[in-house]
Coordinates of C-alpha atoms in Angstrom, one line a residue:
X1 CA 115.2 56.7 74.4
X2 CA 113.1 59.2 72.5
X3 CA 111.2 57.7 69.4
X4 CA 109.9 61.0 68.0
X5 CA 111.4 62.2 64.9
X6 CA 112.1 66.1 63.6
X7 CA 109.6 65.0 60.8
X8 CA 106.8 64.1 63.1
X9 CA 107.3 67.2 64.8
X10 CA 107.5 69.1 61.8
X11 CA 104.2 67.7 60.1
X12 CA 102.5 68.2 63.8
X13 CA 103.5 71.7 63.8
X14 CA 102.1 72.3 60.1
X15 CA 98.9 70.7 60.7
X16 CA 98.3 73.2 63.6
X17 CA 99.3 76.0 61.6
X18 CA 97.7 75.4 58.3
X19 CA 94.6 74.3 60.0
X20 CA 93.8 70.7 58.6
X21 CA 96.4 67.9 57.0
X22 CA 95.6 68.7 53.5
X23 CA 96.9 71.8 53.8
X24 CA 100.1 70.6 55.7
X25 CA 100.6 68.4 53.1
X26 CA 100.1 70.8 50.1
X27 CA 102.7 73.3 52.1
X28 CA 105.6 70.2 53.0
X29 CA 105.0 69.0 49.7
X30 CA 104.3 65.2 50.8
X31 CA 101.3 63.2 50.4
X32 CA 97.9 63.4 52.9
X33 CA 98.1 59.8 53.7
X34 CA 102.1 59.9 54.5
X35 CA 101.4 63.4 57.0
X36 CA 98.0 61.4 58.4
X37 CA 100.2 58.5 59.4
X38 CA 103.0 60.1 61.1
X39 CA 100.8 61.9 63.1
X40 CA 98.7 58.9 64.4
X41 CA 102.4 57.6 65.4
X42 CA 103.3 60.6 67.0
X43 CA 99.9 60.7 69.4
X44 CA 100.3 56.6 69.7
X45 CA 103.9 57.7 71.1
X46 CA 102.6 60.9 73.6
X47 CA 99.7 58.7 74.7
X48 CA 96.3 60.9 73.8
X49 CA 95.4 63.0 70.8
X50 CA 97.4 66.6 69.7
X51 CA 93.9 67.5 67.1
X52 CA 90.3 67.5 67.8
X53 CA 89.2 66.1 64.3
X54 CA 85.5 67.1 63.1
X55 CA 84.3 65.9 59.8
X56 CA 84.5 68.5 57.1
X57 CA 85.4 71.3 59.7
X58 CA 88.9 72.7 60.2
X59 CA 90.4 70.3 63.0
X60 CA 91.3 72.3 66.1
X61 CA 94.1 71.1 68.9
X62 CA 93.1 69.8 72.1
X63 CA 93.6 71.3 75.6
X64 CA 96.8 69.0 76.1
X65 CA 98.1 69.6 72.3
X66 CA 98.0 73.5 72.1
X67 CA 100.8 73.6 75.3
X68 CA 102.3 70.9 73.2
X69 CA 102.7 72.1 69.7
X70 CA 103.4 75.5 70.7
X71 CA 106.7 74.3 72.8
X72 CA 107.4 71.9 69.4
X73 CA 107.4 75.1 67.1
X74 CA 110.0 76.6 69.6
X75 CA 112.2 73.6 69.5
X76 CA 111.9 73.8 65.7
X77 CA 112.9 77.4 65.6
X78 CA 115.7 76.8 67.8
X79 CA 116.8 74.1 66.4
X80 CA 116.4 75.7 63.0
X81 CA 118.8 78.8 64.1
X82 CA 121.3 76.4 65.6
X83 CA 121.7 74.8 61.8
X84 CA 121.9 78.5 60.3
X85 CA 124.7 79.4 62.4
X86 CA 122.7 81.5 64.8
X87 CA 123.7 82.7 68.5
X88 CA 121.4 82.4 71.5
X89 CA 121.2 84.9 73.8
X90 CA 122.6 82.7 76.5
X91 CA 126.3 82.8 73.9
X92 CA 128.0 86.1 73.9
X93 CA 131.0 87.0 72.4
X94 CA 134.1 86.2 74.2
X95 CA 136.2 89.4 73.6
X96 CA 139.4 89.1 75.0
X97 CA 141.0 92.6 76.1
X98 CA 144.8 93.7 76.6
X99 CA 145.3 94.6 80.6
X100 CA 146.7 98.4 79.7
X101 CA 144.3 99.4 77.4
X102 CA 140.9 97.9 79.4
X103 CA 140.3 100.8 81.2
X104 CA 140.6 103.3 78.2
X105 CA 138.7 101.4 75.7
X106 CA 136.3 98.8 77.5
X107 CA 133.6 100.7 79.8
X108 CA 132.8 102.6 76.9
X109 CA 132.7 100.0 74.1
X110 CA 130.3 98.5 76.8
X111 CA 128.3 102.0 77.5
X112 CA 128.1 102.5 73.9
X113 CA 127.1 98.8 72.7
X114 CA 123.1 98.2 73.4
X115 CA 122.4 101.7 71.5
X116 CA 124.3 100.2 68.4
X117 CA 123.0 96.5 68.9
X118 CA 120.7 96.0 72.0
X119 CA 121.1 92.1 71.1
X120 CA 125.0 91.8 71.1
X121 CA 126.1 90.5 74.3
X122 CA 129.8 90.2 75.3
X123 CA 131.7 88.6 78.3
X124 CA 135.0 90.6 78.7
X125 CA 137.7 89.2 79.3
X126 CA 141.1 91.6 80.5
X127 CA 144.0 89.6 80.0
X128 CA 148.1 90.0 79.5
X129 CA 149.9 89.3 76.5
X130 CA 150.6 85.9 76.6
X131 CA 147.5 84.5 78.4
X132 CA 145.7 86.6 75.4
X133 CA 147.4 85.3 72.4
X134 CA 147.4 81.2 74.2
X135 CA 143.2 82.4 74.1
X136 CA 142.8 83.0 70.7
X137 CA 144.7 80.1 69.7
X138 CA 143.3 77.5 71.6
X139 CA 139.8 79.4 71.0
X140 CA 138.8 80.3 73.8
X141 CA 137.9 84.1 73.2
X142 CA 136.5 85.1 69.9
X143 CA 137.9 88.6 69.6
X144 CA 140.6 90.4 71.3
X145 CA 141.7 94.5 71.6
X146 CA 145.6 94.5 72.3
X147 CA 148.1 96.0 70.9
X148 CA 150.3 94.1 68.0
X149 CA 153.2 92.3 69.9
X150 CA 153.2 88.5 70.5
X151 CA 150.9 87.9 67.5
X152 CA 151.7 85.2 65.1
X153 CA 150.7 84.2 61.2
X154 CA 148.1 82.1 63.2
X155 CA 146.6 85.7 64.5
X156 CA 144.7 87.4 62.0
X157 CA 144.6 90.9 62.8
X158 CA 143.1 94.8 61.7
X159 CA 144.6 97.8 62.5
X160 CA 142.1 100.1 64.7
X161 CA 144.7 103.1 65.4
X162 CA 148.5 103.8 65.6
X163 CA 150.0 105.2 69.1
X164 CA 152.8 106.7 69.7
X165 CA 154.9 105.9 73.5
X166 CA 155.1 108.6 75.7
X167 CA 157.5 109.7 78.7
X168 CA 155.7 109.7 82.1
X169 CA 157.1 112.6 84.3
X170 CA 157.1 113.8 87.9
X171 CA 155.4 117.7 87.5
X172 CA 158.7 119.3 88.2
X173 CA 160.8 117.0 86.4
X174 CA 163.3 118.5 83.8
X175 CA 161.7 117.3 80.6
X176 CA 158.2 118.3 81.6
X177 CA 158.5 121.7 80.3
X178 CA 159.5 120.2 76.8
X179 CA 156.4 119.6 74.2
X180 CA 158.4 116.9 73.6
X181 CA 161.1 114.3 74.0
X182 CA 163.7 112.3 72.4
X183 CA 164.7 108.4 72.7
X184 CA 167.9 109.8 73.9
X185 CA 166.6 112.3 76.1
X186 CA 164.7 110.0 78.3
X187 CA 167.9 107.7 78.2
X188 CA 169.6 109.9 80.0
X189 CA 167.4 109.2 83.3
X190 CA 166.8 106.2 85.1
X191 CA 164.1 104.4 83.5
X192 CA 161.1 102.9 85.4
X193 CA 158.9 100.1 83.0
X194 CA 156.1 97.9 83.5
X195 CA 157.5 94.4 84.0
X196 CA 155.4 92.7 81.4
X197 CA 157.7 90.3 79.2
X198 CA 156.8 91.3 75.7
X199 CA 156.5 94.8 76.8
X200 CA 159.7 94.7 78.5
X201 CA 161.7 93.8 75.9
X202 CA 160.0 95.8 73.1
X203 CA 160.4 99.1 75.2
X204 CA 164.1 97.8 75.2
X205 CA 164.4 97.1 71.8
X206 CA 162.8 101.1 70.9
X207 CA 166.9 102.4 72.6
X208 CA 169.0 99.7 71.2
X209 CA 167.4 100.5 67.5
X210 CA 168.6 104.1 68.5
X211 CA 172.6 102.9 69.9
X212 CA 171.3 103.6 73.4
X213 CA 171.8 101.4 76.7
X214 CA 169.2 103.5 79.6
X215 CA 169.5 102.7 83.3
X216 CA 166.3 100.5 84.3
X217 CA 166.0 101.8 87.5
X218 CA 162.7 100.0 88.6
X219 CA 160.6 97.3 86.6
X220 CA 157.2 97.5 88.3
X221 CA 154.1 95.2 87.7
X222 CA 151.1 97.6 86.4
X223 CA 150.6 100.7 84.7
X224 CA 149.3 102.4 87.6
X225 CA 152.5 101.5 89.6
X226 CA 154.8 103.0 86.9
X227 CA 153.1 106.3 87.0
X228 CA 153.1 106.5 90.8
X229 CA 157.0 106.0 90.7
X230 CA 157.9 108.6 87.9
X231 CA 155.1 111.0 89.7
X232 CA 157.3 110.3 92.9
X233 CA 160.7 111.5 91.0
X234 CA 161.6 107.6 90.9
X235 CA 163.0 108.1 86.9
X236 CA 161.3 108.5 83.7
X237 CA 158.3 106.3 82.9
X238 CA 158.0 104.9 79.4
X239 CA 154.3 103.6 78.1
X240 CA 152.0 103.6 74.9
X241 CA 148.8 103.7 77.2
X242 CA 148.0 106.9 78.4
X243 CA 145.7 107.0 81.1
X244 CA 143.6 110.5 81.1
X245 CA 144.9 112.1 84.4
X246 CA 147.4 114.2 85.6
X247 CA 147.7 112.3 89.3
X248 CA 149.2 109.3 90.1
X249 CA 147.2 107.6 92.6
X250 CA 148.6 108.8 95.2
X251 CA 148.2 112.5 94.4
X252 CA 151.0 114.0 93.0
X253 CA 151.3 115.7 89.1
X254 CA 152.5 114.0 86.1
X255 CA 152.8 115.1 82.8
X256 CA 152.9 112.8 79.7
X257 CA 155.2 113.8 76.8
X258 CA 155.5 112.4 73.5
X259 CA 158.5 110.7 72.3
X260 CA 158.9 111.9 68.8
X261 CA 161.8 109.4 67.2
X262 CA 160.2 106.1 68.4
X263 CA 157.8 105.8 66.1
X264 CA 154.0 104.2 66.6
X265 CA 152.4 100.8 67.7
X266 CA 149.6 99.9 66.3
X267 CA 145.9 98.8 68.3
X268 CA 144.5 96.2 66.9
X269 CA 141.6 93.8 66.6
X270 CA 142.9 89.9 66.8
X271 CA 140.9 86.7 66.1
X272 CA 142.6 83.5 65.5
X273 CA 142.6 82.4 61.7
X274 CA 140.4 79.0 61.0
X275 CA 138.5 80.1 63.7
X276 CA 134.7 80.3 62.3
X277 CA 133.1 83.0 64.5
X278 CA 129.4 82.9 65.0
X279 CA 127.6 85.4 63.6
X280 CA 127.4 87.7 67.0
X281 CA 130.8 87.8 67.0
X282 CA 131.0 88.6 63.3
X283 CA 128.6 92.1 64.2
X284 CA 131.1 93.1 67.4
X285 CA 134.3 92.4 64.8
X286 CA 132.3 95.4 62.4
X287 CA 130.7 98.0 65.0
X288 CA 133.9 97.7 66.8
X289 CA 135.8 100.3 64.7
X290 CA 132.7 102.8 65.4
X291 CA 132.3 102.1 68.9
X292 CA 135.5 102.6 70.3
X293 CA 136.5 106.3 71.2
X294 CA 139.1 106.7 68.4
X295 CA 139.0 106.4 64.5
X296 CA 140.4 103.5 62.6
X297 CA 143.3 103.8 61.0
X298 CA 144.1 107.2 62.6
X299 CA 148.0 107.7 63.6
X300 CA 147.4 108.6 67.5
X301 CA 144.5 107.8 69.7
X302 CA 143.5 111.3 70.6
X303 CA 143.5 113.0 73.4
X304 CA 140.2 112.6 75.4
X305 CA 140.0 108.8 74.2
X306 CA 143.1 107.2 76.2
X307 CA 145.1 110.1 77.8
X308 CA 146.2 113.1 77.9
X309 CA 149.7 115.1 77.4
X310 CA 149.7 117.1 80.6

């Protein structure tokens, strides 16, 4: 069991600094005597002297206590930043990211990062809705980008932009050549969705506030899978991420057209409230708004940030 004590260190660490224990002891504000005693202890305790001590000169560490005092000073500082809060650089911020809007908004929070705060450090983490939210809860992301759906009053949460959904289209579909489109207008072709629950249902939800019951002609597990279906003729895709593009992966032309009665969704920034974030985290939750390619609080994420209308 370790015997030394943070005030042994601490008085060693002085005494080195302030070259002699009078001086130490003037700086800690304690007593000569009390600082020479701890210190005999401490070198009783390592085994062989940390100071060369010379009558009347200023006492100067020995071979063995220079390696040794200048790896206590470290532990000091360390241990000091630990108590004030601080962040090592071995704990980045754990910044949880909605699966449909990582690849719009992650590579170049990460490009655009080190020029705004070469220190801040993040581990991403891309994530669905409810493996997101069950995160933040239980603590184990800091921060999370997704859009407002599953949140509850547990979630605190700031508003980063508003987007509107969009109808996905084959090139030569009938509603491409329309600026834009209608709730009802899509309705009237089969509908293709991303099968992810909360999504699901909201995108539901967006026709039945409107009196309108669509055809769900295919539910299909990614983003990237709905646009290759409605670029295939398979029925009208419906999304709020907007992947720049006009292929699907497979080749073919798409068009994206804003649905202009559905209203907007808003982006937003989600940390769990009673969750004391350390003070890394605290500078990502404030360049955030600046470092992601769209304005806060603007009504659509514009063009060249997340997509495109074709």
């Amino acid at each position: 069991m370790l015997s030394v004590t943070l005030r042994q260190l601490e008085y060693a660490t002085a005494t080195a600094q302030h070259g002699g224990m009078t001086a130490a002891a003037a700086a800690l504000n304690v007593s000569q005597p009390a600082l020479s005693v701890a210190l005999s202890q401490l070198e009783s305790l390592l085994g062989q002297p940390l100071f060369l001590r010379r009558p009347g000169g200023r006492i100067q560490p020995t071979a063995f206590g220079r390696g040794w005092l200048d790896e206590a000073q470290a532990q000091l500082d360390a241990l000091q930043r630990l108590m004030a809060g601080g962040s090592t650089p071995a704990a980045p911020v754990r910044l949880g990211v909605f699966e449909d809007l990582a690849p719009a908004l992650l590579a170049p929070l990460l490009r655009i990062l080190p020029d705004l705060d070469p220190d801040l450090r993040i581990d991403p983490q891309v994530l669905g809705f409810e493996a997101l939210t069950d995160a933040l809860r239980n603590g184990r992301i800091d921060l999370a980008l997704t859009w407002d759906l599953g949140l509850d009053a547990q979630i605190a949460r700031t508003v980063l932009t508003r987007v509107a959904p969009h109808a996905v289209l084959a090139a030569d579909h009938p509603l491409a050549g329309q600026k834009r489109v209608t709730l009802a207008q899509v309705a009237d072709h089969p509908l293709i969705l991303t099968d992810q629950g909360l999504s699901l249902g909201h995108m539901r939800a967006l026709f039945a506030q409107k009196g309108l019951t669509p055809q769900i002609a295919h539910r299909t597990a990614t983003l990237e899978l709905m646009r290759s279906f409605a670029a295939n003729g398979l029925g009208v895709g419906v999304s709020y991420s907007r992947p720049a593009g006009r292929r699907s992966h497979d080749g073919r032309g798409l068009v994206a057209r804003a649905i202009v009665d559905a209203g907007t969704e808003p982006v937003v920034l989600a940390q769990a409230r009673g969750n004391a974030l350390p003070p890394a985290a605290l500078r990502l939750r404030d360049l955030l708004p600046q470092a992601l390619p769209f304005a806060p609080g603007s009504d659509t994420i514009p063009p060249d940030a997340i997509g495109d209308d074709g």
